[in-house]
Amino acid sequence: MPTLEAPEERLRKFKYRGKDASMRRQQRIAVSLELRKAKKDEQSLKRRNITDVSPDASEQQTKGTVSLTLQEIINGVNASDPELCFQATQAARKMLSREKNPPLKLIVDAGLIPRLVEFLKSSLHPRLQLEAAWALTNIASGTSELTRAVVDGGAIQPLVELLSSPHMTVCEQAVWALGNIAGDGPKFRDDVILSDAIPHLLTLVSSSIPVTFLRNITWTLSNLCRNKNPYPSDHAVKQMLPALFHLLWHPDEEVLSDTCWALSYLTDGCDTRISQVVDTGVLPRLVELMSSSELNVLTPSLRTVGNIVTGTDHQTQLALDAGILAVLPQLLTHPRSSIQKEAAWALSNVAAGPRQHIQQLIACGVLPPLVAVLENGEFKVQKEAVWTVANFTNGGTVDQLIQLVQAGVLEPLINLLTIPDTKIVLIILDILFFILQAAEKISQKENMCLLIEGLGGIDRIEALQLHENRQIALTALNITERHFSEEEETGTTLPARDQGHEFLKHLTNTYQSSTTPKSGTRPKESPL
């Protein structure tokens, strides 16, 4: 059974105790993996071009639309006449552009990819190049098997060469196709990078192009930043970061969204990766974007900042200096629970830092909205808020912990002891354990016990001694025996529920009087 005299067992019970802030943050990364995965689909990996009107639509309307069977398409694609090749390729592209159930695999199984790749090289026939690139784009938007068929057909290098095409529609379609290939996973992403696509894409960013084209380029760049098993090469990241910093100031929401997603992928990892992004000076702009009214901008900018504060204390301090605490407390009250959850997750990692970071959390007024989330938030948000309190409790000083209790954190935590999530129940029990331990250090455990009992805490802790989860049962038993055993009772009358604030006031006054510094000195703050 865990006791104060068995610190190693307590360490195993409460995963953060005795570990530095960096280790606590790394463990929060692991705990929040589900949160990260839940958001991955908010930015699409692949996109299919289902536009009905091609650049030669007016000519089509004049000549009449050519409708071919699959066999006629196969025959036409393999013909020697460029016009027949064009008509057959366009017919195939239209089949692949159907909004519902496009026959992607049928076209691949028909063996058309080698010829479509060959058409990409037909510089004398830009219309044919466009239709071939378009067809390959849509095939690559399918399953990994279909994307592999495009890659194995040798499409990447010709598509990269089309990034220098004098015909903008051809160039843009090549960008789109490469984005779909890169979005399939790290292997094909790296194949695109090794084909020297990035310099060509960056040249396009710096040119005067329509915003619709720029959106495709930004999305493709974001896919080149995506995935971390392995990460994109350092060289590739260094190539892209200046352009991403530039794009972060673009007025278009879609460009901003994909730029922020790109930065979120690049910061989703080790401290070195985070430094590469932070060193560009993006933090102030990201904090601005966290106040955006557009969800597609707010979500990835918040995610990026949340990733940054999983890094070192210095990286977290840079985020604090950029003003994240002027925004995060407000986001705890955002109408979208997904934003509340991300904000609470970011705050939990700030709370995993040194005491000065915790003090900044207190100073920015985060405790009232944090308590409100614990009381009334959706459970997925409450879980992140519990982690925030756990880190706060583990790393804070006694004085900081008193302010946490004064903010009203005990009642919602006690109410959450009845939830079925065993991990969160264990964390809450450990929080209560450390609160009681801190009160004991300043000779105020009796008042704290009375406060917890007045909130119904002792009844719920005692009930947990019968919990089917052995770890919960033992932890609850330990708290009861250590802090609420009969031999410790002194006959003090239990306070009325509305008198609890008097106990908090007494607790604060007692702590302050017992730690009054000598003239000209500052007391050393005691960790919990």
Coordinates of C-alpha atoms in Angstrom, one line a residue:
M1 CA 0.0 0.0 0.0
P2 CA 1.5 3.4 -1.0
T3 CA 2.5 5.6 2.0
L4 CA 4.6 8.7 2.5
E5 CA 7.4 6.3 3.8
A6 CA 7.4 4.4 0.5
P7 CA 8.3 7.1 -2.0
E8 CA 9.3 4.7 -4.8
E9 CA 5.9 3.1 -4.8
R10 CA 4.3 6.6 -4.8
L11 CA 6.4 7.4 -7.8
R12 CA 5.0 4.5 -9.7
K13 CA 1.5 5.5 -8.6
F14 CA 1.7 9.1 -9.6
K15 CA 3.7 9.3 -12.8
Y16 CA 4.9 12.9 -12.5
R17 CA 6.2 12.9 -8.9
G18 CA 9.9 13.3 -8.7
K19 CA 10.3 13.9 -12.4
D20 CA 11.5 17.2 -14.0
A21 CA 9.3 19.4 -16.2
S22 CA 10.7 18.1 -19.4
M23 CA 9.9 14.5 -18.5
R24 CA 6.4 15.4 -17.5
R25 CA 5.8 17.2 -20.8
Q26 CA 7.0 14.2 -22.7
Q27 CA 4.6 12.0 -20.9
R28 CA 1.8 14.5 -21.6
I29 CA 2.7 14.1 -25.3
A30 CA 2.1 10.4 -25.0
V31 CA -1.1 10.8 -23.1
S32 CA -2.4 13.3 -25.7
L33 CA -1.7 11.1 -28.6
E34 CA -5.4 10.4 -28.9
L35 CA -6.1 14.1 -29.0
R36 CA -3.7 14.6 -31.8
K37 CA -5.0 11.7 -33.8
A38 CA -8.6 12.9 -33.4
K39 CA -7.7 16.1 -35.3
K40 CA -5.7 14.6 -38.1
D41 CA -8.6 14.5 -40.5
E42 CA -9.4 18.2 -40.1
Q43 CA -6.8 18.8 -42.8
S44 CA -7.3 16.3 -45.7
L45 CA -4.4 14.1 -46.6
K46 CA -5.5 13.9 -50.3
R47 CA -7.9 15.8 -52.5
R48 CA -9.6 14.7 -55.7
N49 CA -10.2 17.2 -58.5
I50 CA -13.9 16.7 -59.4
T51 CA -14.3 20.1 -61.2
D52 CA -16.7 19.5 -64.1
V53 CA -15.3 22.2 -66.3
S54 CA -11.9 21.9 -67.9
P55 CA -10.0 24.8 -69.5
D56 CA -11.1 23.7 -73.0
A57 CA -14.8 23.6 -72.0
S58 CA -15.8 26.1 -74.6
E59 CA -14.2 24.0 -77.3
Q60 CA -16.0 20.9 -75.9
Q61 CA -19.3 22.7 -76.1
T62 CA -18.6 23.6 -79.7
K63 CA -17.5 20.1 -80.9
G64 CA -19.7 18.1 -78.6
T65 CA -18.6 16.0 -75.7
V66 CA -16.8 12.8 -76.5
S67 CA -18.1 9.8 -74.6
L68 CA -16.0 6.6 -74.8
T69 CA -16.3 3.1 -73.4
L70 CA -13.4 1.8 -71.3
Q71 CA -12.2 -0.3 -74.2
E72 CA -12.3 2.7 -76.5
I73 CA -10.3 4.7 -73.9
I74 CA -7.7 1.9 -73.7
N75 CA -7.4 1.9 -77.5
G76 CA -7.3 5.7 -77.7
V77 CA -4.6 6.1 -75.0
N78 CA -2.4 3.6 -76.8
A79 CA -2.9 5.2 -80.2
S80 CA -0.2 7.1 -82.0
D81 CA -2.4 10.1 -83.0
P82 CA -2.0 12.8 -80.3
E83 CA -5.6 13.9 -80.8
L84 CA -7.0 10.4 -80.2
C85 CA -4.7 10.2 -77.1
F86 CA -6.1 13.5 -75.9
Q87 CA -9.7 12.5 -76.3
A88 CA -9.2 9.1 -74.6
T89 CA -7.2 10.6 -71.7
Q90 CA -9.9 13.3 -71.2
A91 CA -12.6 10.7 -71.2
A92 CA -10.6 8.7 -68.6
R93 CA -10.1 11.8 -66.5
K94 CA -13.8 12.5 -66.6
M95 CA -14.6 9.0 -65.4
L96 CA -12.1 9.5 -62.6
S97 CA -13.7 12.9 -61.7
R98 CA -17.1 11.5 -60.9
E99 CA -18.2 12.7 -57.5
K100 CA -19.5 9.2 -56.5
N101 CA -17.7 5.9 -57.0
P102 CA -15.0 6.9 -59.5
P103 CA -13.5 3.8 -61.2
L104 CA -10.0 4.5 -59.9
K105 CA -8.9 0.8 -59.7
L106 CA -10.5 0.0 -63.0
I107 CA -8.4 2.5 -64.8
V108 CA -5.3 1.3 -63.0
D109 CA -6.0 -2.3 -63.8
A110 CA -6.5 -1.4 -67.4
G111 CA -2.8 -0.6 -67.5
L112 CA -3.2 3.1 -68.4
I113 CA -0.7 4.6 -65.9
P114 CA 2.5 4.1 -68.0
R115 CA 0.9 5.9 -71.0
L116 CA -0.5 8.7 -68.7
V117 CA 3.0 9.2 -67.3
E118 CA 4.4 9.3 -70.8
F119 CA 1.9 12.0 -71.7
L120 CA 3.2 14.2 -68.9
K121 CA 6.4 14.6 -71.0
S122 CA 4.5 15.8 -74.2
S123 CA 5.6 19.4 -74.0
L124 CA 4.2 20.1 -77.5
H125 CA 0.7 19.1 -76.3
P126 CA -0.1 21.0 -73.0
R127 CA -3.7 20.0 -73.1
L128 CA -2.7 16.3 -73.1
Q129 CA -0.3 17.0 -70.3
L130 CA -3.1 18.6 -68.3
E131 CA -5.5 15.8 -68.8
A132 CA -2.9 13.2 -67.9
A133 CA -1.8 15.1 -64.8
W134 CA -5.4 15.5 -63.8
A135 CA -6.1 11.7 -64.2
L136 CA -3.0 10.8 -62.2
T137 CA -4.0 13.3 -59.5
N138 CA -7.3 11.6 -59.0
I139 CA -5.8 8.1 -59.0
A140 CA -3.3 9.2 -56.4
S141 CA -6.2 10.5 -54.3
G142 CA -7.3 6.9 -53.7
T143 CA -5.9 4.2 -51.5
S144 CA -2.2 3.7 -50.8
E145 CA -2.2 0.8 -53.3
L146 CA -3.5 3.2 -56.0
T147 CA -1.0 5.9 -55.0
R148 CA 1.8 3.3 -55.2
A149 CA 0.7 2.4 -58.7
V150 CA 1.2 6.1 -59.8
V151 CA 4.6 6.2 -58.1
D152 CA 5.7 2.9 -59.5
G153 CA 4.7 4.1 -62.9
G154 CA 7.4 6.8 -62.6
A155 CA 5.1 9.8 -62.3
I156 CA 7.0 11.8 -59.7
Q157 CA 9.9 13.1 -61.7
P158 CA 7.8 14.2 -64.8
L159 CA 5.3 15.9 -62.4
V160 CA 8.2 17.8 -60.7
E161 CA 9.4 18.9 -64.2
L162 CA 5.9 20.2 -65.0
L163 CA 6.3 22.6 -62.0
S164 CA 8.3 24.7 -64.5
S165 CA 5.7 24.5 -67.3
P166 CA 4.8 27.8 -68.9
H167 CA 1.2 26.8 -68.8
M168 CA -0.3 27.7 -65.4
T169 CA -3.1 25.1 -65.4
V170 CA -0.6 22.3 -66.2
C171 CA 1.7 23.5 -63.5
E172 CA -1.1 23.7 -60.9
Q173 CA -2.3 20.3 -61.7
A174 CA 1.2 18.9 -61.2
V175 CA 1.3 20.6 -57.8
W176 CA -2.0 18.9 -56.9
A177 CA -0.8 15.5 -58.0
L178 CA 2.4 15.8 -56.0
G179 CA 0.4 16.9 -52.9
N180 CA -1.7 13.7 -53.1
I181 CA 1.4 11.5 -53.5
A182 CA 3.2 13.2 -50.6
G183 CA 0.1 13.0 -48.4
D184 CA 0.0 9.2 -48.6
G185 CA 2.8 8.8 -46.1
P186 CA 6.5 9.4 -45.3
K187 CA 7.9 7.1 -47.9
F188 CA 6.3 8.8 -50.9
R189 CA 6.7 12.2 -49.2
D190 CA 10.4 11.6 -49.2
D191 CA 10.4 10.4 -52.8
V192 CA 8.8 13.8 -53.8
I193 CA 11.4 15.7 -51.7
L194 CA 14.3 13.7 -53.2
S195 CA 13.0 14.6 -56.7
D196 CA 13.8 18.2 -55.9
A197 CA 10.2 19.3 -55.8
I198 CA 10.6 21.9 -52.9
P199 CA 12.8 24.5 -54.8
H200 CA 10.3 24.5 -57.7
L201 CA 7.3 24.9 -55.3
L202 CA 9.0 27.7 -53.5
T203 CA 9.7 29.5 -56.8
L204 CA 6.0 29.4 -57.5
V205 CA 5.2 30.8 -54.0
S206 CA 7.3 33.9 -54.7
S207 CA 5.6 34.5 -58.1
S208 CA 2.4 36.3 -58.8
I209 CA -0.1 33.5 -59.0
P210 CA -3.9 33.4 -58.4
V211 CA -4.8 32.6 -54.8
T212 CA -6.5 29.4 -55.8
F213 CA -3.1 28.2 -57.1
L214 CA -1.4 29.4 -54.0
R215 CA -3.8 27.4 -51.8
N216 CA -2.8 24.2 -53.7
I217 CA 0.9 25.0 -53.2
T218 CA 0.5 25.7 -49.5
W219 CA -1.5 22.4 -49.0
T220 CA 1.2 20.5 -50.9
L221 CA 3.9 22.0 -48.7
S222 CA 2.0 21.0 -45.6
N223 CA 1.9 17.4 -46.8
L224 CA 5.7 17.6 -47.3
C225 CA 5.9 18.6 -43.6
R226 CA 3.5 15.8 -42.5
N227 CA 4.3 12.5 -40.8
K228 CA 7.1 11.8 -38.4
N229 CA 8.1 8.2 -38.8
P230 CA 10.5 9.4 -40.0
Y231 CA 10.3 13.2 -40.1
P232 CA 11.1 15.0 -43.3
S233 CA 14.8 15.7 -43.6
D234 CA 16.4 18.7 -41.8
H235 CA 17.4 20.1 -45.2
A236 CA 13.9 19.9 -46.5
V237 CA 12.5 21.6 -43.4
K238 CA 15.1 24.4 -43.6
Q239 CA 14.1 24.9 -47.2
M240 CA 10.4 25.3 -46.4
L241 CA 10.4 27.3 -43.2
P242 CA 11.2 30.8 -44.7
A243 CA 8.3 30.3 -47.2
L244 CA 6.0 29.1 -44.4
F245 CA 6.9 32.1 -42.3
H246 CA 6.0 34.4 -45.3
L247 CA 2.7 32.6 -45.9
L248 CA 1.7 33.0 -42.3
W249 CA 1.0 36.6 -43.1
H250 CA -1.1 35.9 -46.2
P251 CA -4.7 37.3 -45.9
D252 CA -6.4 34.2 -47.3
E253 CA -7.9 31.9 -44.7
E254 CA -7.2 28.6 -46.6
V255 CA -3.5 29.6 -47.1
L256 CA -3.3 30.5 -43.4
S257 CA -4.9 27.3 -42.3
D258 CA -2.6 25.0 -44.3
T259 CA 0.4 27.0 -43.3
C260 CA -0.5 26.6 -39.6
W261 CA -1.1 22.9 -40.2
A262 CA 2.4 22.6 -41.7
L263 CA 3.9 24.2 -38.7
S264 CA 1.9 22.0 -36.4
Y265 CA 3.4 18.9 -38.1
L266 CA 6.9 20.3 -37.8
T267 CA 6.5 21.0 -34.1
D268 CA 5.0 17.6 -33.3
G269 CA 8.1 16.1 -32.0
C270 CA 11.5 16.6 -30.2
D271 CA 12.8 19.8 -28.9
T272 CA 15.2 20.2 -31.9
R273 CA 12.2 20.1 -34.3
I274 CA 10.4 22.7 -32.2
S275 CA 13.5 24.9 -32.1
Q276 CA 13.6 25.0 -35.9
V277 CA 10.2 26.5 -36.0
V278 CA 10.5 28.8 -33.0
D279 CA 13.8 30.2 -34.2
T280 CA 12.0 31.6 -37.3
G281 CA 10.1 34.0 -35.0
V282 CA 6.6 32.7 -35.8
L283 CA 5.3 32.7 -32.2
P284 CA 3.9 36.3 -32.1
R285 CA 2.0 35.7 -35.3
L286 CA 0.7 32.3 -34.2
V287 CA -0.6 33.9 -31.0
E288 CA -2.4 36.5 -33.1
L289 CA -4.0 33.7 -35.2
M290 CA -5.2 32.0 -32.0
S291 CA -7.7 34.8 -31.7
S292 CA -9.1 34.2 -35.2
S293 CA -12.8 33.8 -35.5
E294 CA -12.3 31.2 -38.2
L295 CA -12.1 27.7 -36.8
N296 CA -9.9 26.5 -39.7
V297 CA -7.2 29.0 -38.7
L298 CA -7.7 28.9 -34.9
T299 CA -7.5 25.1 -34.7
P300 CA -4.0 24.6 -36.3
S301 CA -2.5 27.7 -34.8
L302 CA -3.6 26.5 -31.3
R303 CA -2.3 23.1 -32.1
T304 CA 1.1 24.5 -33.1
V305 CA 1.4 26.6 -29.9
G306 CA 0.3 23.6 -27.9
N307 CA 3.1 21.5 -29.5
I308 CA 5.7 24.2 -28.7
V309 CA 4.9 24.2 -25.0
T310 CA 5.6 20.5 -24.9
G311 CA 9.2 21.5 -25.5
T312 CA 11.8 22.8 -23.1
D313 CA 11.2 25.4 -20.4
H314 CA 12.9 28.0 -22.6
Q315 CA 10.7 27.2 -25.6
T316 CA 7.6 27.4 -23.3
Q317 CA 8.9 30.7 -21.9
L318 CA 9.2 32.1 -25.5
A319 CA 5.5 31.1 -26.0
L320 CA 4.6 32.8 -22.7
D321 CA 6.5 35.9 -23.8
A322 CA 4.6 36.0 -27.0
G323 CA 1.4 36.3 -25.1
I324 CA -0.3 32.9 -25.2
L325 CA -1.7 33.4 -21.7
A326 CA -3.6 36.4 -22.9
V327 CA -5.5 34.0 -25.2
L328 CA -5.6 30.5 -23.7
P329 CA -8.0 31.3 -20.7
Q330 CA -10.5 32.8 -23.2
L331 CA -10.3 29.7 -25.3
L332 CA -11.4 27.6 -22.3
T333 CA -14.8 29.2 -22.8
H334 CA -14.9 28.8 -26.6
P335 CA -18.2 27.5 -28.0
R336 CA -16.4 24.5 -29.5
S337 CA -15.4 21.8 -27.0
S338 CA -12.6 20.7 -29.3
I339 CA -11.0 24.2 -28.9
Q340 CA -11.5 24.0 -25.1
K341 CA -9.8 20.7 -25.0
E342 CA -6.8 21.9 -27.0
A343 CA -6.5 25.0 -24.8
A344 CA -6.6 22.9 -21.6
W345 CA -4.0 20.5 -23.1
A346 CA -1.7 23.5 -23.8
L347 CA -2.2 24.8 -20.3
S348 CA -1.4 21.4 -18.8
N349 CA 2.0 21.6 -20.5
V350 CA 2.6 25.1 -19.2
A351 CA 1.7 23.8 -15.7
A352 CA 4.2 21.0 -16.2
G353 CA 7.0 23.7 -16.1
P354 CA 8.8 25.5 -13.3
R355 CA 7.0 27.4 -10.5
Q356 CA 7.5 30.7 -12.4
H357 CA 5.4 29.3 -15.2
I358 CA 2.7 28.2 -12.8
Q359 CA 2.8 31.7 -11.3
Q360 CA 2.2 33.2 -14.7
L361 CA -0.8 30.9 -15.1
I362 CA -2.3 32.2 -11.8
A363 CA -1.5 35.8 -12.8
C364 CA -3.3 35.6 -16.1
G365 CA -6.6 34.5 -14.4
V366 CA -6.7 31.0 -15.7
L367 CA -8.0 29.4 -12.5
P368 CA -11.7 30.5 -12.7
P369 CA -12.3 29.3 -16.2
L370 CA -10.3 26.1 -15.5
V371 CA -12.6 25.4 -12.5
A372 CA -15.6 26.2 -14.6
V373 CA -14.5 23.6 -17.2
L374 CA -14.0 21.0 -14.4
E375 CA -17.6 21.8 -13.2
N376 CA -19.5 22.0 -16.5
G377 CA -17.3 21.1 -19.4
E378 CA -17.6 18.0 -21.6
F379 CA -15.8 15.1 -20.2
K380 CA -13.0 15.2 -22.8
V381 CA -12.3 18.8 -21.8
Q382 CA -12.6 17.9 -18.1
K383 CA -9.9 15.2 -18.5
E384 CA -7.4 17.7 -19.9
A385 CA -8.3 20.2 -17.1
V386 CA -7.6 17.4 -14.5
W387 CA -4.2 16.9 -16.1
T388 CA -3.6 20.7 -15.8
V389 CA -4.4 20.6 -12.1
A390 CA -2.3 17.5 -11.6
N391 CA 0.8 19.2 -13.1
F392 CA 0.0 22.4 -11.1
T393 CA -0.2 20.4 -7.9
N394 CA 2.9 18.5 -8.5
G395 CA 5.1 21.4 -9.5
G396 CA 3.7 24.3 -7.5
T397 CA 4.6 25.8 -4.2
V398 CA 2.4 25.6 -1.1
D399 CA 1.4 29.2 -1.7
Q400 CA 0.4 28.4 -5.3
L401 CA -1.5 25.4 -4.1
I402 CA -3.5 27.4 -1.6
Q403 CA -4.5 29.7 -4.5
L404 CA -5.6 26.7 -6.4
V405 CA -7.8 25.5 -3.5
Q406 CA -9.2 29.0 -3.1
A407 CA -10.2 29.1 -6.7
G408 CA -12.7 26.2 -5.9
V409 CA -11.0 23.3 -7.5
L410 CA -11.8 20.8 -4.8
E411 CA -15.6 20.4 -5.3
P412 CA -15.5 19.6 -9.1
L413 CA -12.6 17.2 -8.5
I414 CA -14.5 15.4 -5.8
N415 CA -17.6 15.2 -8.0
L416 CA -15.5 13.6 -10.7
L417 CA -14.5 10.7 -8.4
T418 CA -17.6 8.9 -9.6
I419 CA -16.7 8.8 -13.3
P420 CA -15.8 5.4 -14.9
D421 CA -12.4 6.5 -16.2
T422 CA -10.0 4.8 -13.8
K423 CA -7.0 6.7 -15.0
I424 CA -8.6 10.1 -14.2
V425 CA -9.9 8.9 -10.9
L426 CA -6.4 7.8 -9.9
I427 CA -5.0 11.2 -10.9
I428 CA -7.7 13.0 -8.9
L429 CA -6.9 10.8 -5.8
D430 CA -3.3 11.7 -6.2
I431 CA -4.1 15.4 -6.5
L432 CA -6.1 15.2 -3.2
F433 CA -3.2 13.3 -1.6
F434 CA -0.8 16.1 -2.4
I435 CA -3.2 18.8 -1.4
L436 CA -3.5 17.1 2.0
Q437 CA 0.2 16.6 2.2
A438 CA 0.8 20.3 1.5
A439 CA -1.8 21.3 4.2
E440 CA 0.0 19.0 6.6
K441 CA 3.3 20.9 6.0
I442 CA 1.8 24.1 7.3
S443 CA -0.1 22.4 10.1
Q444 CA -3.5 22.9 8.4
K445 CA -4.4 19.4 7.5
E446 CA -7.3 19.3 9.9
N447 CA -9.0 22.3 8.2
M448 CA -8.3 20.8 4.8
C449 CA -9.8 17.5 5.9
L450 CA -12.9 19.2 7.2
L451 CA -13.2 21.2 3.9
I452 CA -13.0 18.0 1.8
E453 CA -15.4 16.2 4.1
G454 CA -17.9 19.1 3.9
L455 CA -17.8 18.7 0.1
G456 CA -18.7 15.0 0.3
G457 CA -15.1 14.0 -0.4
I458 CA -14.6 11.5 2.4
D459 CA -17.7 9.6 1.5
R460 CA -16.6 9.2 -2.1
I461 CA -13.0 8.3 -1.2
E462 CA -14.3 5.7 1.2
A463 CA -16.6 4.3 -1.4
L464 CA -13.7 3.9 -3.8
Q465 CA -12.1 1.5 -1.3
L466 CA -14.5 -1.0 -2.8
H467 CA -13.7 -0.2 -6.4
E468 CA -13.0 -3.1 -8.7
N469 CA -9.7 -1.5 -9.8
R470 CA -7.2 -2.6 -7.2
Q471 CA -5.0 0.5 -7.7
I472 CA -7.9 2.8 -7.0
A473 CA -9.0 0.8 -4.0
L474 CA -5.5 0.9 -2.5
T475 CA -5.0 4.6 -3.2
A476 CA -8.4 5.5 -1.6
L477 CA -7.6 3.3 1.4
N478 CA -4.2 5.0 1.8
I479 CA -5.7 8.4 1.8
T480 CA -8.4 7.4 4.3
E481 CA -6.0 5.8 6.7
R482 CA -3.3 8.5 6.3
H483 CA -5.5 11.6 6.6
F484 CA -9.0 10.6 7.7
S485 CA -8.5 7.9 10.3
E486 CA -10.5 8.0 13.6
E487 CA -7.4 8.4 15.8
E488 CA -6.7 11.8 14.1
E489 CA -10.1 13.2 14.8
T490 CA -10.2 15.9 17.5
G491 CA -13.9 16.4 17.9
T492 CA -13.9 19.6 15.8
T493 CA -17.4 20.5 14.5
L494 CA -17.8 20.0 10.8
P495 CA -18.3 23.4 9.1
A496 CA -21.4 24.3 7.2
R497 CA -20.9 24.1 3.5
D498 CA -21.2 27.8 3.0
Q499 CA -18.6 28.4 5.7
G500 CA -15.9 26.7 3.8
H501 CA -14.4 30.0 2.7
E502 CA -13.6 30.8 6.3
F503 CA -11.4 27.7 6.4
L504 CA -9.7 28.8 3.3
K505 CA -9.1 32.3 4.7
H506 CA -7.8 30.8 7.9
L507 CA -5.5 28.5 5.9
T508 CA -4.1 31.4 3.9
N509 CA -3.6 33.6 6.9
T510 CA -1.8 30.8 8.8
Y511 CA 0.5 30.1 5.9
Q512 CA 1.3 33.7 5.3
S513 CA 2.1 34.4 9.0
S514 CA 4.2 31.3 9.3
T515 CA 6.3 32.2 6.3
T516 CA 6.8 36.0 6.8
P517 CA 10.3 36.7 5.6
K518 CA 12.9 38.4 7.6
S519 CA 13.6 42.0 6.6
G520 CA 15.4 42.2 3.3
T521 CA 15.0 38.5 2.5
R522 CA 12.7 36.4 0.4
P523 CA 11.5 33.0 1.7
K524 CA 12.5 30.0 -0.3
E525 CA 9.3 28.5 -1.7
S526 CA 8.8 24.9 -0.7
P527 CA 7.8 22.4 -3.4
L528 CA 5.0 20.0 -2.7

